[in-house]
GROMACS .gro file of C-alpha atoms in nm:
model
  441
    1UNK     CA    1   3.840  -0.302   0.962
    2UNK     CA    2   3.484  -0.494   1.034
    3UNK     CA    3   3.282  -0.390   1.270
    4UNK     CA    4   3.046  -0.571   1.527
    5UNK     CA    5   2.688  -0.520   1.585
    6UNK     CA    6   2.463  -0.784   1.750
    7UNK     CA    7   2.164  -0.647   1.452
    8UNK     CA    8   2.237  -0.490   1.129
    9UNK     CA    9   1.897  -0.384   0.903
   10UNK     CA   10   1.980  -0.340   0.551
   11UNK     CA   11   1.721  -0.099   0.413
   12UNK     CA   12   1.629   0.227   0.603
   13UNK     CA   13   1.234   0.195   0.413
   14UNK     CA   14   0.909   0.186   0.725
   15UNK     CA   15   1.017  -0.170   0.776
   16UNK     CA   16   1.328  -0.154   0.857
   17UNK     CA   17   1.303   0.197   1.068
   18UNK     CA   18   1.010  -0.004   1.251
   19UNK     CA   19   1.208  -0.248   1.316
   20UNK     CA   20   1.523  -0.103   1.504
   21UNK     CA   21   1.246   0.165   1.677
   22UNK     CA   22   1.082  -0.149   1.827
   23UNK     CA   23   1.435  -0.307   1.911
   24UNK     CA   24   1.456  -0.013   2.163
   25UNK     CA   25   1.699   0.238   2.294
   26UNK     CA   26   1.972   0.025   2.403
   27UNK     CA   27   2.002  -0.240   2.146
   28UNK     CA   28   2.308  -0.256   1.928
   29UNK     CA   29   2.091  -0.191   1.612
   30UNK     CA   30   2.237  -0.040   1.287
   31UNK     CA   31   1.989   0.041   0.990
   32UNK     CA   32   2.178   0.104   0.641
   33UNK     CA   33   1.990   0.269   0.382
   34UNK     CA   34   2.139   0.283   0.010
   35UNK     CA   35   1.940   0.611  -0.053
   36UNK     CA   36   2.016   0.961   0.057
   37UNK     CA   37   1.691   0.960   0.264
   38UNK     CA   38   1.533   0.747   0.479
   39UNK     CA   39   1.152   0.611   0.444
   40UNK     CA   40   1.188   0.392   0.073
   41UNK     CA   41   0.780   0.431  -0.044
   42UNK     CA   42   0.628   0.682   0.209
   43UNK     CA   43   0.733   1.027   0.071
   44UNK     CA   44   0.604   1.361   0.148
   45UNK     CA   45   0.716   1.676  -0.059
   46UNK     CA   46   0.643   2.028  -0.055
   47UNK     CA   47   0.536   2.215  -0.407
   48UNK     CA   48   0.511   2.548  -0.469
   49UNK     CA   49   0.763   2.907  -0.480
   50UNK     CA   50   0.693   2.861  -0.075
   51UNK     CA   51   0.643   2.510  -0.034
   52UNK     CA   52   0.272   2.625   0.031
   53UNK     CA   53   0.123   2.302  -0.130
   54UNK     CA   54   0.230   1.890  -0.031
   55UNK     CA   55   0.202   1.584  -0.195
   56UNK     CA   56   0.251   1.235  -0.054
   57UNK     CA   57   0.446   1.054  -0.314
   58UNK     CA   58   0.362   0.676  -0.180
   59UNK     CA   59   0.096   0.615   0.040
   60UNK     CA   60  -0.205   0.880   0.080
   61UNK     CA   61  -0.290   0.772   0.427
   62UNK     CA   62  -0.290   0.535   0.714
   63UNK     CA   63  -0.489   0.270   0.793
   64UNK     CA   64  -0.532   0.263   1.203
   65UNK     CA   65  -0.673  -0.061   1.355
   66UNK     CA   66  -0.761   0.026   1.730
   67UNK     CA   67  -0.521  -0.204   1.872
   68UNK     CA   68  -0.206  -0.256   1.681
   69UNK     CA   69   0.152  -0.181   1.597
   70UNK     CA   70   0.095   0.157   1.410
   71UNK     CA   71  -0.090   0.299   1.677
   72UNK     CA   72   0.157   0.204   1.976
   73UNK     CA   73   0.425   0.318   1.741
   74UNK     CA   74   0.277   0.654   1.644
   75UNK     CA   75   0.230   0.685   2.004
   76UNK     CA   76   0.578   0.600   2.118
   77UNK     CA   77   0.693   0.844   1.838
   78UNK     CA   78   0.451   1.142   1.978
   79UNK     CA   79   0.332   1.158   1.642
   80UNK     CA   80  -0.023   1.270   1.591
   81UNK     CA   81  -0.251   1.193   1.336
   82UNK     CA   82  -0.625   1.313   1.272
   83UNK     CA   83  -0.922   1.171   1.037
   84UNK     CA   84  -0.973   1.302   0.739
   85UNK     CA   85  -1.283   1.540   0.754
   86UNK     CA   86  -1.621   1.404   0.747
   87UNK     CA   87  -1.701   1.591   0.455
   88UNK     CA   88  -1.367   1.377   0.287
   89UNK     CA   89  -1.551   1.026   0.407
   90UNK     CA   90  -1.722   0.954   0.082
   91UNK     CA   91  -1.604   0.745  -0.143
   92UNK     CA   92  -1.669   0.731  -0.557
   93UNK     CA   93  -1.679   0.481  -0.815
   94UNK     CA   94  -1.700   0.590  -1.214
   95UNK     CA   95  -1.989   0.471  -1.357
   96UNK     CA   96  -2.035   0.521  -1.720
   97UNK     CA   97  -1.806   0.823  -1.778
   98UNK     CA   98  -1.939   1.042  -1.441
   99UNK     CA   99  -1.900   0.984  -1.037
  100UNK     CA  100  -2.137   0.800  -0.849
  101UNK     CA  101  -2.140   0.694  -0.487
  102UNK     CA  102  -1.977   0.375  -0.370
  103UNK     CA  103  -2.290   0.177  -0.254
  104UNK     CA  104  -2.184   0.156   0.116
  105UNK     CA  105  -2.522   0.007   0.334
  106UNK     CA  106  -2.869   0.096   0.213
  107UNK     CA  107  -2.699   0.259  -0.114
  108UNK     CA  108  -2.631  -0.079  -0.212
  109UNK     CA  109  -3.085  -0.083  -0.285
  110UNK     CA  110  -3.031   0.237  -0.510
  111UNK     CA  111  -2.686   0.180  -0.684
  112UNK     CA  112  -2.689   0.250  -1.033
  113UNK     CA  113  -2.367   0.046  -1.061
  114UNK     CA  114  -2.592  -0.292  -1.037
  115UNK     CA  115  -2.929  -0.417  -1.196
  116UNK     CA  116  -3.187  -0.549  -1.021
  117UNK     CA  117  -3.057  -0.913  -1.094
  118UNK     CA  118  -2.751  -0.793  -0.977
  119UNK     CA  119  -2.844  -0.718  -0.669
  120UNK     CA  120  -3.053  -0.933  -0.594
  121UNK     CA  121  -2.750  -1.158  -0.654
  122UNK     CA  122  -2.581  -0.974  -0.373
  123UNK     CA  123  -2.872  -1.001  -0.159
  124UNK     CA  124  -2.820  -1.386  -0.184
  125UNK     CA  125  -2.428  -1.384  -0.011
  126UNK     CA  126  -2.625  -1.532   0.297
  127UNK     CA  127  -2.684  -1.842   0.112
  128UNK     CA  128  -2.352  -1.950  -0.026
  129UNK     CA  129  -2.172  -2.238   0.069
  130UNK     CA  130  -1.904  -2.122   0.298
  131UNK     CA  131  -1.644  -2.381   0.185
  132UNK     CA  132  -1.625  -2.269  -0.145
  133UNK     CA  133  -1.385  -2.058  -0.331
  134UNK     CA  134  -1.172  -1.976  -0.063
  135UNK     CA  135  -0.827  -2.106  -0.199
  136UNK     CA  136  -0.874  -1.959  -0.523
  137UNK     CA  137  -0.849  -1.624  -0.697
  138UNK     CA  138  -0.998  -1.314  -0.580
  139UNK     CA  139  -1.183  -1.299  -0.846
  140UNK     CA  140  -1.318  -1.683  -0.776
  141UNK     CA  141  -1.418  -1.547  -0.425
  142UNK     CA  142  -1.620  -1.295  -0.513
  143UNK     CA  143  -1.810  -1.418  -0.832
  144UNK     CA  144  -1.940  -1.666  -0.573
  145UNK     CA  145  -2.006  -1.512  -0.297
  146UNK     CA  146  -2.169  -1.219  -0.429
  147UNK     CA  147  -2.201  -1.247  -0.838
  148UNK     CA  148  -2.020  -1.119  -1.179
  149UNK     CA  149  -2.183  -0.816  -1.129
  150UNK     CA  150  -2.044  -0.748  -0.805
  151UNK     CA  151  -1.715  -0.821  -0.907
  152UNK     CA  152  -1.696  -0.629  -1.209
  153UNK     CA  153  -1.860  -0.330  -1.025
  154UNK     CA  154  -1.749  -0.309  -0.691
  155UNK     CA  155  -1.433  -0.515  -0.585
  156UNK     CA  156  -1.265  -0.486  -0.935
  157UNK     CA  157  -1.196  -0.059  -0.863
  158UNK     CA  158  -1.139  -0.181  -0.492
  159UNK     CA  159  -0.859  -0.415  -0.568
  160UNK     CA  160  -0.714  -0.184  -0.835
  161UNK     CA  161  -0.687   0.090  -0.584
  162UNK     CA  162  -0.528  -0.131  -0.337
  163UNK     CA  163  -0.309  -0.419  -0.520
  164UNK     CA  164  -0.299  -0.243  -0.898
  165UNK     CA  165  -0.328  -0.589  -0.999
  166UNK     CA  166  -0.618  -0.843  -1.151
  167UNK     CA  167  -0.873  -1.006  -0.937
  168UNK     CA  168  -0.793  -1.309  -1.207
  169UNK     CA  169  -0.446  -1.354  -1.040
  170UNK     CA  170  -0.435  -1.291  -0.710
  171UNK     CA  171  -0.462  -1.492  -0.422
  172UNK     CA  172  -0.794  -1.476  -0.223
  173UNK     CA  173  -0.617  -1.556   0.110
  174UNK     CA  174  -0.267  -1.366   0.086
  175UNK     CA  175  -0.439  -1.063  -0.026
  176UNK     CA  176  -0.753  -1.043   0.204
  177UNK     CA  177  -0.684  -1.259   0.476
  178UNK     CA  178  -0.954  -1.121   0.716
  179UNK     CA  179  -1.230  -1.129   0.478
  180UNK     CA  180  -1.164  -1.543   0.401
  181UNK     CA  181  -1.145  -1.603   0.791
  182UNK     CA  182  -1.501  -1.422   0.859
  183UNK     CA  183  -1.666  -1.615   0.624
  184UNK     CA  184  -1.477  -1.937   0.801
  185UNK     CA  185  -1.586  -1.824   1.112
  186UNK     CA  186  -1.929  -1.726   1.023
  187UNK     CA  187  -2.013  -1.860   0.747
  188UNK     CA  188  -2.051  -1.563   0.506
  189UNK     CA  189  -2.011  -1.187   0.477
  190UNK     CA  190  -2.309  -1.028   0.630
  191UNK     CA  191  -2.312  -1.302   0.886
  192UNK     CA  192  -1.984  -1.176   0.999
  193UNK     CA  193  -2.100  -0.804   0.967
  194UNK     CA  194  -2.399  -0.881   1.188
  195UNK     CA  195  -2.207  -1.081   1.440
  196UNK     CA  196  -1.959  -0.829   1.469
  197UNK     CA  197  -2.193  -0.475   1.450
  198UNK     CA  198  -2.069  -0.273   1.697
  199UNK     CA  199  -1.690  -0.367   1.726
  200UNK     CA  200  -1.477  -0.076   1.670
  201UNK     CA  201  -1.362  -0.049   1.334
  202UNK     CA  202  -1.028   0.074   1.161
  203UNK     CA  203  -1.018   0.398   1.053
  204UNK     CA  204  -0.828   0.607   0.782
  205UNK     CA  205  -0.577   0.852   0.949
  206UNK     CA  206  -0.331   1.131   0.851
  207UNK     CA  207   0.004   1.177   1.036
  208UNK     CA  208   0.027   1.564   1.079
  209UNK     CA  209   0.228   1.741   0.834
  210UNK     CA  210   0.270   1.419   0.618
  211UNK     CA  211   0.328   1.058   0.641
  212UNK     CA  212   0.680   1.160   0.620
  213UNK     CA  213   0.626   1.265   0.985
  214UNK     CA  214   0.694   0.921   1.102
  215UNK     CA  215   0.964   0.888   0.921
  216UNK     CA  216   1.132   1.208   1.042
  217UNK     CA  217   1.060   1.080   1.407
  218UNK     CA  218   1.236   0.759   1.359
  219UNK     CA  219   1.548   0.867   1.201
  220UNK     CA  220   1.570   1.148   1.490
  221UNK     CA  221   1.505   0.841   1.782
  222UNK     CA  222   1.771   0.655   1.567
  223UNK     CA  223   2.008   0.902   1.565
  224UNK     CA  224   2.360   0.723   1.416
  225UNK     CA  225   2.156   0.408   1.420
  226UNK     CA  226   2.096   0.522   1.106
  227UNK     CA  227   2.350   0.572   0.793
  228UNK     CA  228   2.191   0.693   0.497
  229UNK     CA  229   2.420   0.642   0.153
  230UNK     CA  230   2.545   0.280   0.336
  231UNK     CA  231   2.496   0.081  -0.005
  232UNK     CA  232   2.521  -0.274   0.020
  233UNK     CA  233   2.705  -0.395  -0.266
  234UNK     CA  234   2.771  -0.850  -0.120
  235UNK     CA  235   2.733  -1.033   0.196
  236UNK     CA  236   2.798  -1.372   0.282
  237UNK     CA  237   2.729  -1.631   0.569
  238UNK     CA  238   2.961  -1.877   0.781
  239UNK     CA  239   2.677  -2.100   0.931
  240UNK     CA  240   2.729  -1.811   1.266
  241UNK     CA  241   2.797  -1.530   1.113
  242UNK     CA  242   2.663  -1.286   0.816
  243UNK     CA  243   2.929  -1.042   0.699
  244UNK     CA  244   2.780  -0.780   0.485
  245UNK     CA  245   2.993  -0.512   0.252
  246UNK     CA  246   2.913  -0.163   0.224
  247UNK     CA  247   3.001   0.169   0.119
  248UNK     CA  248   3.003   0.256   0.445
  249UNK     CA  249   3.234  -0.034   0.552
  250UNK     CA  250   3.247  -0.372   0.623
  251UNK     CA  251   2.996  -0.490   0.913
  252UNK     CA  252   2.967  -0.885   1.085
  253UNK     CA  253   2.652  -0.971   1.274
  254UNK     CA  254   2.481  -1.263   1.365
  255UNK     CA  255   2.143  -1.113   1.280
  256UNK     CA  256   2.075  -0.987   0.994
  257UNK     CA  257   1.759  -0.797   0.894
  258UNK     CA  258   1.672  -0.748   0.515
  259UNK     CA  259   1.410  -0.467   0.483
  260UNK     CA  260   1.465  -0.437   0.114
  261UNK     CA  261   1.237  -0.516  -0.210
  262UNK     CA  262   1.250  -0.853  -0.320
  263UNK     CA  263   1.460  -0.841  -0.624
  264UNK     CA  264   1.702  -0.693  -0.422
  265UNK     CA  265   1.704  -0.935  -0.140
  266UNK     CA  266   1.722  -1.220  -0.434
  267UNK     CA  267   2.041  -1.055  -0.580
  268UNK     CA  268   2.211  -1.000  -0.252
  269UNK     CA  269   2.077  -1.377  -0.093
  270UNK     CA  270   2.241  -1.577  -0.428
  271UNK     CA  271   2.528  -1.638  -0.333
  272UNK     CA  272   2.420  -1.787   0.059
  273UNK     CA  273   2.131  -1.957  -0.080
  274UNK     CA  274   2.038  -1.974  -0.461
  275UNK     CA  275   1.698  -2.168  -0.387
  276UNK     CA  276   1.568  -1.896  -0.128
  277UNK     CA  277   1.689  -1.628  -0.383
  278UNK     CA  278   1.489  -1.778  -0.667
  279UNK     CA  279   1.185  -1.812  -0.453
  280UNK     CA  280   1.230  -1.464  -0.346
  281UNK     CA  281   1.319  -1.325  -0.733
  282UNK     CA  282   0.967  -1.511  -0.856
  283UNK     CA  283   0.770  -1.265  -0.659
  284UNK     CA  284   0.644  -0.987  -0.964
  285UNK     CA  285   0.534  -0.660  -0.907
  286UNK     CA  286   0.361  -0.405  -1.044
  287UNK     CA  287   0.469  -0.067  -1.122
  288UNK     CA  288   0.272   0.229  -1.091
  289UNK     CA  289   0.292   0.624  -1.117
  290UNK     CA  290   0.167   0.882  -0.962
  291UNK     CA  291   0.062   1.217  -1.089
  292UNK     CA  292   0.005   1.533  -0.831
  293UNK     CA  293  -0.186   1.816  -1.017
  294UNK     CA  294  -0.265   2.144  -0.842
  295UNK     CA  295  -0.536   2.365  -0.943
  296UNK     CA  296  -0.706   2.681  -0.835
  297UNK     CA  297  -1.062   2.599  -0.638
  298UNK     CA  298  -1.216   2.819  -0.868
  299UNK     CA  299  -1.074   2.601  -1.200
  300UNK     CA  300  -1.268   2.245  -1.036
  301UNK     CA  301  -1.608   2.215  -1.082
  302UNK     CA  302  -1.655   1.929  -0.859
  303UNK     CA  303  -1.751   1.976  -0.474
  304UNK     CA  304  -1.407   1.720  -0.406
  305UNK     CA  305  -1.658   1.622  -0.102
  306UNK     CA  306  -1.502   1.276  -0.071
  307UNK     CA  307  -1.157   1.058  -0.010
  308UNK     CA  308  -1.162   1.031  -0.402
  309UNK     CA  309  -1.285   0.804  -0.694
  310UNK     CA  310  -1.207   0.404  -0.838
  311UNK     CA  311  -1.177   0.294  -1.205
  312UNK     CA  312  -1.333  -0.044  -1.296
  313UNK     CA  313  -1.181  -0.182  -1.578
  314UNK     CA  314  -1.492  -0.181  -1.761
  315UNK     CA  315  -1.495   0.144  -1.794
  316UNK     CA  316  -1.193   0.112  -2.012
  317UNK     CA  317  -1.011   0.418  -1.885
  318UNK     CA  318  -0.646   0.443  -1.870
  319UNK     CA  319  -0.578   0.571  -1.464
  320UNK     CA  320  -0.689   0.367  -1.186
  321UNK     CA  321  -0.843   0.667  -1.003
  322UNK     CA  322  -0.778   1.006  -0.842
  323UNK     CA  323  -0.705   1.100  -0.452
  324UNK     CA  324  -0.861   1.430  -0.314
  325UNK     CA  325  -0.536   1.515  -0.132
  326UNK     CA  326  -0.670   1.812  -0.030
  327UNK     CA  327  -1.021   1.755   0.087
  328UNK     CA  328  -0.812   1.443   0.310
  329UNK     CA  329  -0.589   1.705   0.443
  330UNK     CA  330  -0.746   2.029   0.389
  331UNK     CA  331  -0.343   2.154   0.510
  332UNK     CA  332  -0.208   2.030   0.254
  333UNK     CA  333  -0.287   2.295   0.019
  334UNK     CA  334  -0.422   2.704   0.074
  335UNK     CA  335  -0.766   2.796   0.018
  336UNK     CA  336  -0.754   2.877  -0.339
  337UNK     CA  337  -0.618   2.601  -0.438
  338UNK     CA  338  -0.677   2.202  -0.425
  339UNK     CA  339  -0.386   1.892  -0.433
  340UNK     CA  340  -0.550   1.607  -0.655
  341UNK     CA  341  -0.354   1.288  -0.736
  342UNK     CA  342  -0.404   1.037  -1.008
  343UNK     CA  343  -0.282   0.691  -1.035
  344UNK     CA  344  -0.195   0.458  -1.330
  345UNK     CA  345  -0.037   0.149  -1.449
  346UNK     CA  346  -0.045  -0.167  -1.213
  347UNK     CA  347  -0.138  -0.512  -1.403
  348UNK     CA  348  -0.437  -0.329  -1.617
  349UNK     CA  349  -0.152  -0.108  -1.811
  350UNK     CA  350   0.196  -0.265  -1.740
  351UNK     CA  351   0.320   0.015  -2.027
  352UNK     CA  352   0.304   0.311  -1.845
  353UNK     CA  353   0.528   0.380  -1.663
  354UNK     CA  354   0.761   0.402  -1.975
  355UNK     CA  355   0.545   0.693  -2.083
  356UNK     CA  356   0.668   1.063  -2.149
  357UNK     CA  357   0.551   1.273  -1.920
  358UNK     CA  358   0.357   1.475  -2.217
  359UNK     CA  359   0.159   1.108  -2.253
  360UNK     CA  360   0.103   1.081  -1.902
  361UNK     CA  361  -0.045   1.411  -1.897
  362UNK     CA  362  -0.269   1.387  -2.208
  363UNK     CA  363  -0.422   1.113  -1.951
  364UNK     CA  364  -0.537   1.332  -1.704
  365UNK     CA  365  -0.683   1.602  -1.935
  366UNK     CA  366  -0.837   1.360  -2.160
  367UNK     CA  367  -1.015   1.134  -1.837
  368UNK     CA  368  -0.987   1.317  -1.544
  369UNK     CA  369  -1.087   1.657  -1.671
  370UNK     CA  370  -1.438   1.540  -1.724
  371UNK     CA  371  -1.471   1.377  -1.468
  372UNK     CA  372  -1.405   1.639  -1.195
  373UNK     CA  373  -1.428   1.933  -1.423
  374UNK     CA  374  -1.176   2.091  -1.459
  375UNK     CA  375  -1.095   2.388  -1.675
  376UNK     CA  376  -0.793   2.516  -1.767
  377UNK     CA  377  -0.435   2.392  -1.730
  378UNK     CA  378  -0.282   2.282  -1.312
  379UNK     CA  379  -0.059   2.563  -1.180
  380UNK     CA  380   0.160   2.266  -1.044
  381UNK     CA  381   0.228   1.908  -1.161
  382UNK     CA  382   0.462   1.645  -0.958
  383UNK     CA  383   0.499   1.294  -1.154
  384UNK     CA  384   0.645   1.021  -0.958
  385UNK     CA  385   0.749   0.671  -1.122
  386UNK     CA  386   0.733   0.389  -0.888
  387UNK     CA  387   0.876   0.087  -1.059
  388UNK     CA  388   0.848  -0.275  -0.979
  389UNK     CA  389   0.684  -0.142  -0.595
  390UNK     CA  390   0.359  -0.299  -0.547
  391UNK     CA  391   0.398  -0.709  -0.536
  392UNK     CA  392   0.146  -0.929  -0.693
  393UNK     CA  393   0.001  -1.174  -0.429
  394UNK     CA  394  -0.062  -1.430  -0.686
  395UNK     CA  395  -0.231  -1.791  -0.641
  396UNK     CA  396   0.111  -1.938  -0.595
  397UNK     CA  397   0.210  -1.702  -0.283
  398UNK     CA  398   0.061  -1.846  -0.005
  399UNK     CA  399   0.318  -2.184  -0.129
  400UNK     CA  400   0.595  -1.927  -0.171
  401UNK     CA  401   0.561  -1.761   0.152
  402UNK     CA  402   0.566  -2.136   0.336
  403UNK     CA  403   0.894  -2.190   0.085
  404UNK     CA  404   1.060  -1.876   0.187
  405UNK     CA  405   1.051  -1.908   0.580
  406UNK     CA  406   1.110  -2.304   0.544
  407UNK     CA  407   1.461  -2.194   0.334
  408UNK     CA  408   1.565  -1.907   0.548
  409UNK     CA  409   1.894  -1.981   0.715
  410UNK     CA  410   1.946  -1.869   1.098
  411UNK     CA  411   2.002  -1.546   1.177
  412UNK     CA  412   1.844  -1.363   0.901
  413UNK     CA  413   1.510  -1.202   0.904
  414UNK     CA  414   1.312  -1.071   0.612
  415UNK     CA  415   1.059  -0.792   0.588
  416UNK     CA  416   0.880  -0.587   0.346
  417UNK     CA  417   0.531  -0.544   0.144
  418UNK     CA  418   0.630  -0.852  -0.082
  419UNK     CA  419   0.554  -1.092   0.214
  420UNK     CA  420   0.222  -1.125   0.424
  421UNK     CA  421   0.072  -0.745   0.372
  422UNK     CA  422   0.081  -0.380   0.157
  423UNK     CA  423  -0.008  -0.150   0.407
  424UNK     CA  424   0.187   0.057   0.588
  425UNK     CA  425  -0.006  -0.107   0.936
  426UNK     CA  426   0.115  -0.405   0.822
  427UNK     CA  427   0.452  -0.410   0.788
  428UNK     CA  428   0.486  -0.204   1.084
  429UNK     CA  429   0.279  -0.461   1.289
  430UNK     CA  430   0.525  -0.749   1.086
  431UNK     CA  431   0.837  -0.553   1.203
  432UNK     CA  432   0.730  -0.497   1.526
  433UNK     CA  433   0.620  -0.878   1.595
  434UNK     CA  434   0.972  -0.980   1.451
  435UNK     CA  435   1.159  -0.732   1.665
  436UNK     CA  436   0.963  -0.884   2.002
  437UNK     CA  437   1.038  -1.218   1.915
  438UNK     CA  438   1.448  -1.161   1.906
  439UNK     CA  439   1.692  -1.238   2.183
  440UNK     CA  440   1.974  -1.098   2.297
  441UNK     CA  441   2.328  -1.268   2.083
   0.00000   0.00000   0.00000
């Protein structure tokens, strides 16, 4: 027998949770997630013999903008969530096989990480032609606003840490959209930072007890919304109607909602539309894993008095850099202990995530140990493979984006990070936006 429903959401990850949340109590919403839990890349788990210690699994923390979707959803949710410490605001680079401090401000005068030519290249971003370089690469953007130094030094860690992919390849406007329209607006980057001193900025948050938090509170305001080993294995569309086939039955709606990752939404589109699905399946991504590694406060000689530290690929290290998890969230972890967590792979090693876990390891004693000082062996160590998750914004996306939402036939919506933003805040804000802008079938 099919059943009804004016919405169905096919994946049960932030996106499509945000989604039905914002469609609101009385909408005939139904969310099916293949998985046996709900929340796709935000994961929190509990280590230990008394699940005394937690690791998030996907993303660290939040990014809050004052005004947004996040923060009216958090607040809808009655959700709380708290800065990180002031003693966890600082932020490191590695610089020549030891930590130094991210030149923030004045440090920018004192950095190590720069010559003197170097900055006075920086110095000189007032003076660059606006127009130029802002269609390109990231790395194009950069290199001319503020020099090869610059790049290589500073925004080379930066967009490791957030894409895991080269500044060579990606796309200057679909990965930092804000930064190209301040210099359009006012005509460089400490133009913009002048003109806007004093505006509240965003902030780095922490849901209490875990990013999983939020997703606990949506699936309990979804209630049977919400079916959680509802696999999707077809669906099809009539030019009215999408009919979709599940393990948990056979559903028709006239809206559909695809929260899924894009190589899944390419097999599943095929058959309606094989141009969209093509589009859709060119979108790469990187893969990346995360190590958790728990140690006793004692066994770290390093204060941890900071968010955590960036690789630059000059450095020629293997990891990408390493999370204080516990000097973010001093809760996540007892007193005698700390929660540190290590990333690898993205674009600058595509190979390894197909490493043992003995390999992966051998990483973190042979780079990280020095680093942070650490002696002896961790008391607890969580690896977590996340394949194919983080989507490369390359130079062609900004095309692919306009060929994707030209191609989409009526009725179906897409979401997820492979579209206009990473962040959790953004795909909750995109969700949200494409929930307010439905009408009643």
């Amino acid at each position: 027998m099919t059943r009804r429903v004016d919405t169905l959401v096919v994946g049960g990850g932030i996106s499509g949770l945000a989604y039905a949340h914002a469609r609101g109590a009385q909408a005939d919403v139904l969310v099916l997630e293949a998985a046996a839990r709900a929340g796709g890349l935000v994961h929190t788990e509990r280590l230990g013999a008394n699940s005394e210690f937690r690791a998030e699994l996907g993303p660290e923390s939040l990014r809050f903008e004052v005004k947004g979707g996040l923060t009216d959803m958090l607040r809808e949710l009655g959700v709380e969530a708290r800065k990180p410490p002031a003693n966890a605001s600082k932020r490191f680079l590695v610089h020549k096989g030891r930590l130094v401090d991210a030149p923030l401000g004045p440090k920018m005068l004192t950095t190590p990480l720069l010559t003197l030519g170097g900055k006075l290249r920086v110095a000189c971003e007032p003076f660059r032609d606006p127009r130029a370089a802002l269609d390109g690469s990231v790395a194009d953007f950069v290199r001319h606003r503020i020099g090869e130094q610059g790049l290589a030094a500073l925004l080379d860690p930066l967009v490791s840490g957030i894409h895991a992919g080269d500044p060579e390849q990606l796309s200057m406007r679909a990965c930092f959209p804000r930064l190209v329209e301040l210099v359009e607006t006012h005509g460089g980057l400490f133009k913009a930072l002048f003109v806007t001193r004093g505006d509240p900025a965003p902030s780095v948050m922490k849901p209490v007890g875990g990013c999983d938090s939020i997703v606990a509170a949506l699936a309990a305001m979804l209630g049977e919304k919400l079916l959680l080993d509802a696999s999707v294995g077809s669906l099809s569309y009539d030019g009215s109607n999408w009919r979709v086939r599940s393990t948990a039955g056979e559903f028709e709606t006239p809206r559909l909602v695809l929260a899924l990752p894009a190589s899944t939404a390419a097999r599943l589109l095929t058959p309606v539309s094989a141009h969209l699905a093509r589009t859709i399946g060119s979108i790469v991504s990187e893969s990346l894993v995360s190590i958790t590694h728990v140690w006793r406060r004692e066994n770290v000689g390093h204060p941890l008095d900071g968010f955590g530290y960036l690789v630059a690929s000059r450095e020629r290290l293997s990891h990408l850099g390493t999370l204080f998890s516990s000097a973010i969230a001093p809760d996540a972890s007892p007193p005698s202990h700390v929660v540190l967590r290590t990333l690898l792979g993205g674009a600058r090693r595509t190979d390894i995530i197909d490493l043992k876990d003995a390999d992966l390891l051998a990483i973190v004693r042979s780079e990280v140990r020095s680093l942070l000082e650490l002696r002896g062996e961790p008391e607890l160590v969580r690896i977590q493979r996340w394949r194919s998750t983080l989507p490369r914004f390359d130079l062609q996306h900004p095309e692919r984006l306009a060929a994707i939402e030209s191609a989409c036939p009526p009725g179906l919506v897409l979401l997820g990070n492979w579209l206009h933003g990473i962040g959790v805040n953004h795909l909750v804000a995109r969700a949200r936006e494409c929930a307010a802008s439905c009408t009643p079938n």
